[in-house]
Coordinates of C-alpha atoms and ligand atoms in Angstrom, one line a residue:
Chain X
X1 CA -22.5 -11.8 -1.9
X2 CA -24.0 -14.3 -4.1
X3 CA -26.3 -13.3 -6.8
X4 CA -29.6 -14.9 -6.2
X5 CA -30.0 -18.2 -9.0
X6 CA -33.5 -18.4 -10.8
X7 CA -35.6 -21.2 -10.0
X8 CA -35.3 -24.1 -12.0
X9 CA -37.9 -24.5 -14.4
X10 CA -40.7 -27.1 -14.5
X11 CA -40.3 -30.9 -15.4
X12 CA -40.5 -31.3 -19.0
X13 CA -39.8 -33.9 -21.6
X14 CA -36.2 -34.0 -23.7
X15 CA -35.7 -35.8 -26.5
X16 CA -32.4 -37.8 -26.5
X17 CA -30.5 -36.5 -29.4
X18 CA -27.7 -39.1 -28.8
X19 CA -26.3 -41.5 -26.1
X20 CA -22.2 -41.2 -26.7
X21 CA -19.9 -43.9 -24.9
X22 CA -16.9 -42.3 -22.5
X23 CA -15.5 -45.6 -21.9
X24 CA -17.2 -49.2 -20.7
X25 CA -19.7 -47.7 -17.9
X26 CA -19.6 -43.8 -19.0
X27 CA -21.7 -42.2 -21.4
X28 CA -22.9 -39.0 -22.2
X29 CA -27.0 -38.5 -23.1
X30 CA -27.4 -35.2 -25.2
X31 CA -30.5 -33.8 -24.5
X32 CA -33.2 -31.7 -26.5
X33 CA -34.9 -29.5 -24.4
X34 CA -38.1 -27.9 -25.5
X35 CA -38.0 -25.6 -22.9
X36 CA -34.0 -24.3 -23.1
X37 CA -32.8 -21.5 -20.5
X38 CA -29.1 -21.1 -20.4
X39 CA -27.5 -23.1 -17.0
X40 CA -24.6 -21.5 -15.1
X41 CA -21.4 -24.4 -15.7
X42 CA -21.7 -26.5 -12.5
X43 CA -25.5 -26.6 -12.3
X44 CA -27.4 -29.9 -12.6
X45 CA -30.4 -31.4 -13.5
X46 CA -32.9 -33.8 -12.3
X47 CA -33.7 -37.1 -14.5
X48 CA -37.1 -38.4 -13.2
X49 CA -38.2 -41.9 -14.4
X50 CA -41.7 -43.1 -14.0
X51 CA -42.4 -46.7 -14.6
X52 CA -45.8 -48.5 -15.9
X53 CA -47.4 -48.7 -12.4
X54 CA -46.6 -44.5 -11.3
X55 CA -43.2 -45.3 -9.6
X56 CA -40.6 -42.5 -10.3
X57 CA -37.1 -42.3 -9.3
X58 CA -35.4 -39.0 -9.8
X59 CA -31.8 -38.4 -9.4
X60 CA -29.4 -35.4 -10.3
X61 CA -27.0 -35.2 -12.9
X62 CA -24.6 -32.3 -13.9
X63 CA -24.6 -30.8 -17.3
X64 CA -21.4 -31.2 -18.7
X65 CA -21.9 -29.0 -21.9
X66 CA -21.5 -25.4 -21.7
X67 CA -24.4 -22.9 -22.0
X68 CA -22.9 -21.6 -24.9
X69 CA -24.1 -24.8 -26.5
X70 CA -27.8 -23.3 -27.0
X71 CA -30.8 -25.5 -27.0
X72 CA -29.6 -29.1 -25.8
X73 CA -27.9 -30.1 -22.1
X74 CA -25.5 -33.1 -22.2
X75 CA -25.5 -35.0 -18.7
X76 CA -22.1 -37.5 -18.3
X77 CA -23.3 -40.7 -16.4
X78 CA -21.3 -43.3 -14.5
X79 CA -22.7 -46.8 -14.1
X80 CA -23.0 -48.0 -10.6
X81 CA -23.5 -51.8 -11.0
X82 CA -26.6 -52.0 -8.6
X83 CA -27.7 -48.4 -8.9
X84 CA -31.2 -48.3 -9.9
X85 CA -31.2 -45.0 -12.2
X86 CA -27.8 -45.1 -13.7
X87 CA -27.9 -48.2 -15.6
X88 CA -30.6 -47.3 -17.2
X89 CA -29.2 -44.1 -18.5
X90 CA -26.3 -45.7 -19.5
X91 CA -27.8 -49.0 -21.1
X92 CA -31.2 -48.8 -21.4
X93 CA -31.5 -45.4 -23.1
X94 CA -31.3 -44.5 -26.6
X95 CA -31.4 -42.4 -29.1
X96 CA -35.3 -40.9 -29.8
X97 CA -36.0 -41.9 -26.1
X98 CA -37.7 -39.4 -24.0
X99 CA -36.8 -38.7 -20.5
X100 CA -38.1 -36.0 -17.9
X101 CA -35.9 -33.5 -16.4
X102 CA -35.9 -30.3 -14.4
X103 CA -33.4 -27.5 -14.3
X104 CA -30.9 -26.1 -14.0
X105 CA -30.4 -26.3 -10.3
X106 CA -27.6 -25.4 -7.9
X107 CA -26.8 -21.7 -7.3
X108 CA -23.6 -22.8 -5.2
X109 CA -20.9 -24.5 -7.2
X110 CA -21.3 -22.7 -10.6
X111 CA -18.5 -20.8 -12.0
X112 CA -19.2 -17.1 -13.3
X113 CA -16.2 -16.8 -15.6
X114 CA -13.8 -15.9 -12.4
X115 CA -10.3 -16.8 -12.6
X116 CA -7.4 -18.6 -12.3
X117 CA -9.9 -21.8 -12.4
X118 CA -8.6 -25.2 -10.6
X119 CA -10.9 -28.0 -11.2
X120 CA -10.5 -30.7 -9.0
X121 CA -12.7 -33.8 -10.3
X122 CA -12.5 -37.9 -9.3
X123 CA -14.2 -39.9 -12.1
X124 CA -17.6 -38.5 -12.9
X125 CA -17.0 -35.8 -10.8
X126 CA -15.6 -34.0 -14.2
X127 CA -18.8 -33.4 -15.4
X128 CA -19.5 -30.3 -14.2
X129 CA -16.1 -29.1 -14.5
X130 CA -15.4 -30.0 -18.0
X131 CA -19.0 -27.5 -18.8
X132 CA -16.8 -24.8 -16.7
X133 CA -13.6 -26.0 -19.0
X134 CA -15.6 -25.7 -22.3
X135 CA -17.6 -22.7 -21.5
X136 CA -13.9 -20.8 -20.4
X137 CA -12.5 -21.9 -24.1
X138 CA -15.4 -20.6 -26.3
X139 CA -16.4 -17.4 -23.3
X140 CA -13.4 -17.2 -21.5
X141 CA -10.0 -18.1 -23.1
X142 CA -8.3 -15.2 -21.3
X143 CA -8.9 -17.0 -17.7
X144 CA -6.1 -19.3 -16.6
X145 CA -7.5 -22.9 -15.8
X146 CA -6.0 -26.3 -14.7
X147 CA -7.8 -29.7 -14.1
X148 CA -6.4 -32.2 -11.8
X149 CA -8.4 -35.3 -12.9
X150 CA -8.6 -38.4 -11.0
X151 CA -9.3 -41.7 -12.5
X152 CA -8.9 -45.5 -11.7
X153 CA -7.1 -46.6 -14.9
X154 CA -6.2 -45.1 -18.2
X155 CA -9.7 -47.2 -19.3
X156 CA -11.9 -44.9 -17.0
X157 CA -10.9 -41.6 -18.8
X158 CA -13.8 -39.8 -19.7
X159 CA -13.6 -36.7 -22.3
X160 CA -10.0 -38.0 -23.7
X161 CA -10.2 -36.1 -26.8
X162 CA -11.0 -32.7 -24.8
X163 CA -8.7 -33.0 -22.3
X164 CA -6.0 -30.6 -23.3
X165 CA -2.5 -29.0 -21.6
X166 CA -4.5 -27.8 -18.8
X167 CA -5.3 -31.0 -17.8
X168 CA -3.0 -33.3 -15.2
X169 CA -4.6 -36.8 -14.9
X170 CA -3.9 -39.4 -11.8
X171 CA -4.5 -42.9 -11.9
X172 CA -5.6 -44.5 -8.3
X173 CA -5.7 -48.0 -9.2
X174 CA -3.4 -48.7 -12.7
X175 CA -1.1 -45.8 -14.4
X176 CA -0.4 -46.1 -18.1
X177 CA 2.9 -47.5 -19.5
X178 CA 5.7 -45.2 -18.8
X179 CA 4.1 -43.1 -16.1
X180 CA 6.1 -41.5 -13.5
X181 CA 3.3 -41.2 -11.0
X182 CA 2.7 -44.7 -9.0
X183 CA -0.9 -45.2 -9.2
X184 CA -2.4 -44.1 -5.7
X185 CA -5.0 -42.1 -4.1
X186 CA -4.6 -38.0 -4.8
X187 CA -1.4 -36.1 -2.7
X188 CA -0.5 -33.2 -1.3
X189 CA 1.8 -33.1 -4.1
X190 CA -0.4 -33.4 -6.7
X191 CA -2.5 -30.6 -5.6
X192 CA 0.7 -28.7 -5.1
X193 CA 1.3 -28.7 -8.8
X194 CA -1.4 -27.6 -10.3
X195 CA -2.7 -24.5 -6.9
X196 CA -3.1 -21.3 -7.9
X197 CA -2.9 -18.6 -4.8
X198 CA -6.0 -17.3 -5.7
X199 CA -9.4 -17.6 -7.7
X200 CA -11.8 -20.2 -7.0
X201 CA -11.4 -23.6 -6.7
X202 CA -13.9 -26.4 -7.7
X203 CA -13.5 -29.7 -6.3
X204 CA -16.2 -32.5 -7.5
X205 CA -16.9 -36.7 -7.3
X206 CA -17.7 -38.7 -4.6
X207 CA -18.5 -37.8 -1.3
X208 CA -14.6 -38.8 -0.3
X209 CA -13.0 -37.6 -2.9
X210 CA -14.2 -34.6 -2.5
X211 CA -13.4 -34.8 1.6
X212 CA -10.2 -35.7 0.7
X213 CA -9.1 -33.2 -2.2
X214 CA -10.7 -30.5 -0.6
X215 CA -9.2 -30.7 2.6
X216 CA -5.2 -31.2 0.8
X217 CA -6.1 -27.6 -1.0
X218 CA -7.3 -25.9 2.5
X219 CA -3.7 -27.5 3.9
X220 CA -2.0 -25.8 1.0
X221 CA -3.2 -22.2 2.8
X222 CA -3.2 -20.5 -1.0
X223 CA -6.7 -21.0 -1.0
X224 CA -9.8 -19.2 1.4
X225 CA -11.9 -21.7 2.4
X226 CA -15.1 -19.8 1.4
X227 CA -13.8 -20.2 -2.2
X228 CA -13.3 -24.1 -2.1
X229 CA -16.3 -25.1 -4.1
X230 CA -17.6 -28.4 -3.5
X231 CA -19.4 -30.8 -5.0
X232 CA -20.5 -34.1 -3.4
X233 CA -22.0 -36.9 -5.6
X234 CA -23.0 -38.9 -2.7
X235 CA -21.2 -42.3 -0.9
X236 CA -19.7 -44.0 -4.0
X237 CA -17.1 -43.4 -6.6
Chain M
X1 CA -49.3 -40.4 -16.9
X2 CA -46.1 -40.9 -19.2
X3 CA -43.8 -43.8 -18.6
X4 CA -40.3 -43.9 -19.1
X5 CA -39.6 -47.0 -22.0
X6 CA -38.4 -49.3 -20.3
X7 CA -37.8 -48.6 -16.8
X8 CA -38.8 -50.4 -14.3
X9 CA -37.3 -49.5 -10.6
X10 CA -35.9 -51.7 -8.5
X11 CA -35.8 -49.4 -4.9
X12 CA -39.8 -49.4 -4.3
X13 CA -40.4 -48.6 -0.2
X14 CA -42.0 -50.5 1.8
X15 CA -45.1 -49.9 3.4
X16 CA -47.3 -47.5 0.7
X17 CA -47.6 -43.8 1.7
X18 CA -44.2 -43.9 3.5
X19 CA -42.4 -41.7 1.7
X20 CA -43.0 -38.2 0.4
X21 CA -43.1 -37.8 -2.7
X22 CA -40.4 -38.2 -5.3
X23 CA -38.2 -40.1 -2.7
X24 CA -36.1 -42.7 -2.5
X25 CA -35.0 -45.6 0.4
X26 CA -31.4 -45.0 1.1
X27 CA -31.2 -48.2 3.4
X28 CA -28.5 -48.2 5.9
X29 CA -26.7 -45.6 3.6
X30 CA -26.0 -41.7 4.8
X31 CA -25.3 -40.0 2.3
X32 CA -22.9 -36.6 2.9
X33 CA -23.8 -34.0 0.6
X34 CA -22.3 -31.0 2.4
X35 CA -21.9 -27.8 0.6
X36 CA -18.3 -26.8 2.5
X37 CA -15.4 -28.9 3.5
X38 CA -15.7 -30.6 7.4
X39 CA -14.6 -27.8 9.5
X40 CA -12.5 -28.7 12.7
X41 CA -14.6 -28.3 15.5
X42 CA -13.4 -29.0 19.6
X43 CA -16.2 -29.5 21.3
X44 CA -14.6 -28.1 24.5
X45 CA -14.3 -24.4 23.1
X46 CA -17.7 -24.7 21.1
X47 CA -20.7 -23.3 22.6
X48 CA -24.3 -22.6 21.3
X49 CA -25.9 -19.0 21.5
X50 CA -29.0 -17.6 21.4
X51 CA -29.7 -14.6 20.2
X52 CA -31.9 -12.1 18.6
X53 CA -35.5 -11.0 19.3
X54 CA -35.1 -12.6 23.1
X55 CA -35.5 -11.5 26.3
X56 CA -31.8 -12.9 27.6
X57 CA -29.9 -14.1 24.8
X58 CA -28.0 -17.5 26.3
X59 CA -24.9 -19.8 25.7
X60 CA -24.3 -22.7 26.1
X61 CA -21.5 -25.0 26.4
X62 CA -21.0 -28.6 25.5
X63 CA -21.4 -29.7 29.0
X64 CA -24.2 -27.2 29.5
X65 CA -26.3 -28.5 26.9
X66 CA -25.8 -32.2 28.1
X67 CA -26.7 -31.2 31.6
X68 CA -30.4 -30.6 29.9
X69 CA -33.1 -33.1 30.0
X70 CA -32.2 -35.4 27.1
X71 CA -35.0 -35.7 24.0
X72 CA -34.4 -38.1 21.4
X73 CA -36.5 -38.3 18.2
X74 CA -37.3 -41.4 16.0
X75 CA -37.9 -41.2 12.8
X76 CA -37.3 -40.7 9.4
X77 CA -34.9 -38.0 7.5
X78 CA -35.5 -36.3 4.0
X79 CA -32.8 -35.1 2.1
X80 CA -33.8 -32.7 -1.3
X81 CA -31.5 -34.4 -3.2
X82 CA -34.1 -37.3 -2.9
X83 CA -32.8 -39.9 -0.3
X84 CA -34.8 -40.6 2.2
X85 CA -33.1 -42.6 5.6
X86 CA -35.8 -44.0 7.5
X87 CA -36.5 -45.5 10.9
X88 CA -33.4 -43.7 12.3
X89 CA -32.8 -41.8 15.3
X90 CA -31.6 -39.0 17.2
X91 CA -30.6 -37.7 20.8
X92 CA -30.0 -34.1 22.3
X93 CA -32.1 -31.7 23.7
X94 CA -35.4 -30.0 21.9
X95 CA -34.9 -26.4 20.5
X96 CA -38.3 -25.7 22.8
X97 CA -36.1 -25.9 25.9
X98 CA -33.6 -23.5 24.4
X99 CA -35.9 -21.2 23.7
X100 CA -37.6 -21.7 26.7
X101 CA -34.7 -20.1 28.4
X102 CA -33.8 -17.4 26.1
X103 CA -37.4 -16.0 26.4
X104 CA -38.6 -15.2 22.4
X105 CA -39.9 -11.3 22.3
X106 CA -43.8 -11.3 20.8
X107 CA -42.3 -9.6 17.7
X108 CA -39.7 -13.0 16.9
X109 CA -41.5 -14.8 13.7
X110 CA -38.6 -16.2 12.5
X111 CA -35.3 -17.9 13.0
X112 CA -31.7 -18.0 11.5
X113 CA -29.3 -21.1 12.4
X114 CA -25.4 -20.0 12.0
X115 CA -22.2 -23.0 11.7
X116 CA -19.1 -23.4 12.4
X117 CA -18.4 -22.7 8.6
X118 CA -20.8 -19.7 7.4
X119 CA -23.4 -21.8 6.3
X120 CA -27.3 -20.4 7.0
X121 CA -30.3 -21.9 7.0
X122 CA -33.7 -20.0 8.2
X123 CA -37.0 -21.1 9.5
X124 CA -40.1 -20.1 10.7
X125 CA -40.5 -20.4 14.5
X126 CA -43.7 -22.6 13.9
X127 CA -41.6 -25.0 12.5
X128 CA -39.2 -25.2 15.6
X129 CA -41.5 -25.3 18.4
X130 CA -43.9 -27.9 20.1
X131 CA -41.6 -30.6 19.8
X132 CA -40.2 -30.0 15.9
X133 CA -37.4 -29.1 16.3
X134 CA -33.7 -30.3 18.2
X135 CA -30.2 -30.3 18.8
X136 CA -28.2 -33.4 18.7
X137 CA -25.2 -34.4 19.5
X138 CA -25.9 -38.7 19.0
X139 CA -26.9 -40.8 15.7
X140 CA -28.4 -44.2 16.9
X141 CA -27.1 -44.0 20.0
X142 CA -23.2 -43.2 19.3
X143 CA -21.1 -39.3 19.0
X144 CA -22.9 -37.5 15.9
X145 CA -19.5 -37.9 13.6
X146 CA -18.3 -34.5 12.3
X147 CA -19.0 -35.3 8.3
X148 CA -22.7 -35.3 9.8
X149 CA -22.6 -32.5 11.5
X150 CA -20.7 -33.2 14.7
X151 CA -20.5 -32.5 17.6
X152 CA -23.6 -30.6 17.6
X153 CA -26.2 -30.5 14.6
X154 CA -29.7 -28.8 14.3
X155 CA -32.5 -31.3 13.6
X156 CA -35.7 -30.3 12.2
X157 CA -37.2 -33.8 10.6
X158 CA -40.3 -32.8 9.1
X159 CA -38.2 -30.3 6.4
X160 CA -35.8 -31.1 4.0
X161 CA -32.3 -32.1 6.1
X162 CA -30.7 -28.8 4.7
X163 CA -32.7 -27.1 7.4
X164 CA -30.8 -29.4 9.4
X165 CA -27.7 -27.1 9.7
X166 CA -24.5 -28.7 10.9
X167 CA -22.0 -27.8 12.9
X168 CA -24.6 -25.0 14.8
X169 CA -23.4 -22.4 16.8
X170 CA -25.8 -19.9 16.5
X171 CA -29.7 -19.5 16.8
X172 CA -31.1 -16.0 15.8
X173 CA -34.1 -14.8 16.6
X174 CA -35.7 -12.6 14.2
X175 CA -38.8 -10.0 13.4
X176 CA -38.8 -10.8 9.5
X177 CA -38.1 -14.2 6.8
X178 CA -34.5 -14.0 5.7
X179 CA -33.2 -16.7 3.2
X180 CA -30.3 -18.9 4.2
X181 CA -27.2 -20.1 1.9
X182 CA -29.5 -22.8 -0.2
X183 CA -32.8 -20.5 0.3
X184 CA -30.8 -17.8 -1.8
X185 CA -29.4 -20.3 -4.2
X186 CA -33.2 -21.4 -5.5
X187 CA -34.1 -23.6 -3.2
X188 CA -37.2 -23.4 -1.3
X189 CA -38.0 -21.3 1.8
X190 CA -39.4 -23.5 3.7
X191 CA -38.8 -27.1 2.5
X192 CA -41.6 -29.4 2.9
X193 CA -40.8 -32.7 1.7
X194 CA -44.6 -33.9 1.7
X195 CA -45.9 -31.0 -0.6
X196 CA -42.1 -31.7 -2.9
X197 CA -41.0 -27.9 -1.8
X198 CA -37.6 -28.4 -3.3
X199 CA -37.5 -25.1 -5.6
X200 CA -38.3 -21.7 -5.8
X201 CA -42.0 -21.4 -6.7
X202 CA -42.8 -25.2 -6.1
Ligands
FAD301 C1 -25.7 -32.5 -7.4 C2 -25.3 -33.9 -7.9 C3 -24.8 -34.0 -9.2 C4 -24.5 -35.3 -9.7 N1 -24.0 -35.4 -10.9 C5 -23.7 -36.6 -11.4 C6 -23.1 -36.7 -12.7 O1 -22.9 -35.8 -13.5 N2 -22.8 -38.0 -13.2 C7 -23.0 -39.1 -12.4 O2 -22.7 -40.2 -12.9 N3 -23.6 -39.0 -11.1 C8 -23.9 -37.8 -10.7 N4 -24.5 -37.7 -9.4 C9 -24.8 -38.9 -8.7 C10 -26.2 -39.4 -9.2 O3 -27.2 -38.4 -8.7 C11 -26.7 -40.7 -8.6 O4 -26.5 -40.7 -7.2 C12 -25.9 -41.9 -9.1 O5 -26.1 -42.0 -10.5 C13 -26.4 -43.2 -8.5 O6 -27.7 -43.4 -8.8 P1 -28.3 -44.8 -9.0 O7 -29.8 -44.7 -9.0 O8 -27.7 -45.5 -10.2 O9 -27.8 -45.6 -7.7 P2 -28.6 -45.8 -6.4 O10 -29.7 -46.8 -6.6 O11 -29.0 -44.5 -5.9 O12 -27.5 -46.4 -5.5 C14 -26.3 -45.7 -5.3 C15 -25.3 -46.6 -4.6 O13 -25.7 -46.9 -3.3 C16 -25.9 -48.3 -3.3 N5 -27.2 -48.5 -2.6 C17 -28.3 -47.8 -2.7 N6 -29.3 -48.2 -2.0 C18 -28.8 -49.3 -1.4 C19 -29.4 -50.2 -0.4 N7 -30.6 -50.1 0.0 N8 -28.5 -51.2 0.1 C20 -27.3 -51.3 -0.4 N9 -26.7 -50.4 -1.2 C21 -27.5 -49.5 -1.7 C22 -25.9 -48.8 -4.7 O14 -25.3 -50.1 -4.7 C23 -25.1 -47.9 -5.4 O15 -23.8 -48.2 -5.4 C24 -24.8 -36.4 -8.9 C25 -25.3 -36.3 -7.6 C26 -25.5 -35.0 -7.1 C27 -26.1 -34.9 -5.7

């Protein structure tokens, strides 16, 4: 059984602490909350913008810092050139800014410190994961993890300096000098190398990513499909 | 009212009023959002059951249900995570029917829908009679595909669309309230998206 997850709490201001680059259309907004409760690493929250005449657009973004980071929630946000939220998280906001937000939500695809952990993430998809990656180093360093990250090109990284030997990163679109891997779309082999037989599983991006990398783990039968955790970001990448 | 510097929206709907609040037009987008992985369902060994606080608990098969009288429902969709789809539509059969058959006992208050895959979602019986409520089996006239929900989905329009349970196999009639897979994961219990019942306590 799942253990019931709190409500979220109710819209409030942050202050944006910082707004750090990940690469050309991927930054992470660190967030000052005044009203901090500690989220569960795979939770979200929801940005709500309200412009001059009333009009508000809310959309969700998962916190990719880990609870044990008390007192601020970083949320890792990919650019969508004609999005109407995202760009303006990623260019328009800055430091001292104020933006509304409500959470945590999500009691579904949170991790609970259960182990082995296999992260599956394509592009911004990682965010989530790499909270469940940073909360298992500073709570959890005992639990075996991998992350199979997918990306487009070595340029699209995101979190390169935290990505460390648990990490296996695939290129769809343009590998890196030297690499043995062809660039191309996730395999049944590359989820072969990194499955446990057991523990959950966390598989996050785009809607068909996730389709995708989720079903090539179920095909693997080493994992129960009630513990294939999924996490769909919606029609793009 | 506090403004976000800077921001200025570029997906406004239409017509004023249209949408519930804190929505968005998705266009000709449909987003899937589904919690578990597509299951595998054949429609010619699925059937539909219903159960519970009934006089004659029935099933269905896929044929079965199409031999009902058809009910389609236009309309618009809401999903929590704040798209909205709009002027689209349905076919299948209305839940009214089913339950017409089944026979509800005086004591049923309340329903729980079952999938293919585990998932649960519950609902008052109010909100699934007098012509609320379906089961549909065709998107704008063609197959409901399965990443929607196919072959057969619940439809309940005028909730949230995670009331909507895909992939249904099971209606269960009950005496009591009991919270489905997103109701016990903080979301709300019944999901209006006019009154914004996303949460827990909104
Ligand atoms: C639980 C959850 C967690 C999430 N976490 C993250 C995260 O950590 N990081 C992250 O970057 N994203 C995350 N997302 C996705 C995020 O919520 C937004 O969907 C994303 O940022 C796009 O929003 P947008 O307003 O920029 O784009 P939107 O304006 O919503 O547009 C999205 C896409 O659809 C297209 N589109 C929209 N409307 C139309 C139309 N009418 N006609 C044609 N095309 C259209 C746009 O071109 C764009 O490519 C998450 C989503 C969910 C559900």
């Amino acid at each position: 059984m799942t253990e019931p997850a709190p409500a979220p709490g109710p819209w409030q201001w942050a202050t944006v602490q910082a707004v750090v680059p990940e690469n050309r259309h991927v930054s992470t907004l660190r967030l000052v909350l005044p009203t901090w409760v500690p989220h569960l690493p795979g939770q979200h929250y929801v940005v709500r913008l309200t412009a001059e005449d009333g009009y508000t657009a809310s959309r969700s973004y998962s916190v990719s810092s880990p609870p044990e980071l008390t007192g601020i929630v970083e949320l890792t946000v990919d650019r969508l050139p004609t999005g109407e939220v995202s760009p303006y998280l990623v260019d328009e906001v800055a430091a001292g800014d104020e933006v509304e937000v409500r959470g945590p939500v999500g009691g579904h695809f949170v991790w609970r410190g259960e182990g082995p952990l296999l992260l599956v993430a394509g592009g911004s998809g990682v965010a989530p994961v790499m909270a469940m990656l940073r909360s298992r180093r500073l709570s959890h360093p005992e639990v075996a993890a991998r992350l199979l990250f997918s990306v487009r090109s070595p340029e699209d990284l995101i979190f390169a300096a935290d990505l460390g030997p648990e990490t296996t990163v695939v290129h769809t679109r343009r590998t890196p000098p030297g690499s043995a891997r062809p660039a191309g779309r996730i395999t049944a082999a590359d989820i072969a190398a990194v499955a446990f037989d057991r523990g959950p599983a966390y598989v996050c991006g785009s809607s068909g990513f996730v389709e995708t990398a989720a079903r090539l783990l179920a095909d693997t039968g080493r994992y129960d499909p009630a513990r294939i955790l999924l996490e769909r970001y919606g029609p793009t990448s | 009212m506090r403004v976000s510097r800077g921001f200025t929206g570029s997906r406004r709907g239409g017509e004023p009023g249209r949408l519930p609040p804190g929505q968005y037009d998705v266009g000709s987008n449909w987003p899937v959002l589904t919690a578990e992985l597509t299951p595998r369902v054949d429609p010619d060994s699925w059937t539909l059951t219903v159960n519970g606080r009934v006089a004659d608990p029935k099933v269905w098969s896929w044929q079965d249900l199409r031999a009902l009288p058809p009910s389609t429902y236009s309309g618009d969709i809401h999903c929590v995570t704040t798209w909205s789809k709009l002027d689209t539509s349905f076919t299948g059969v209305s839940v009214d029917e089913l339950l017409a058959a089944a026979g509800p006992l005086p004591e049923a208050t309340h329903m729980v829908a079952t999938s293919t895959t585990g998932y649960t979602t519950n609902l008052p019986l109010a909100d699934i009679t007098g012509g609320k409520a379906w089961i549909v089996w065709e998107h704008e006239g063609r197959p409901l595909t399965v990443e929607h929900g196919g072959p057969v989905r619940m439809l309940v329009p005028h909730l949230y669309f995670w009331k909507s349970a895909k992939w249904i196999e099971t209606i269960t009639l009950l005496d009591h309230d009991e919270p489905g897979f997103w109701e016990v994961r903080g979301y709300h219990d019944r999901g209006d998206p006019w009154r914004e019942q996303r949460y827990q306590g909104d």
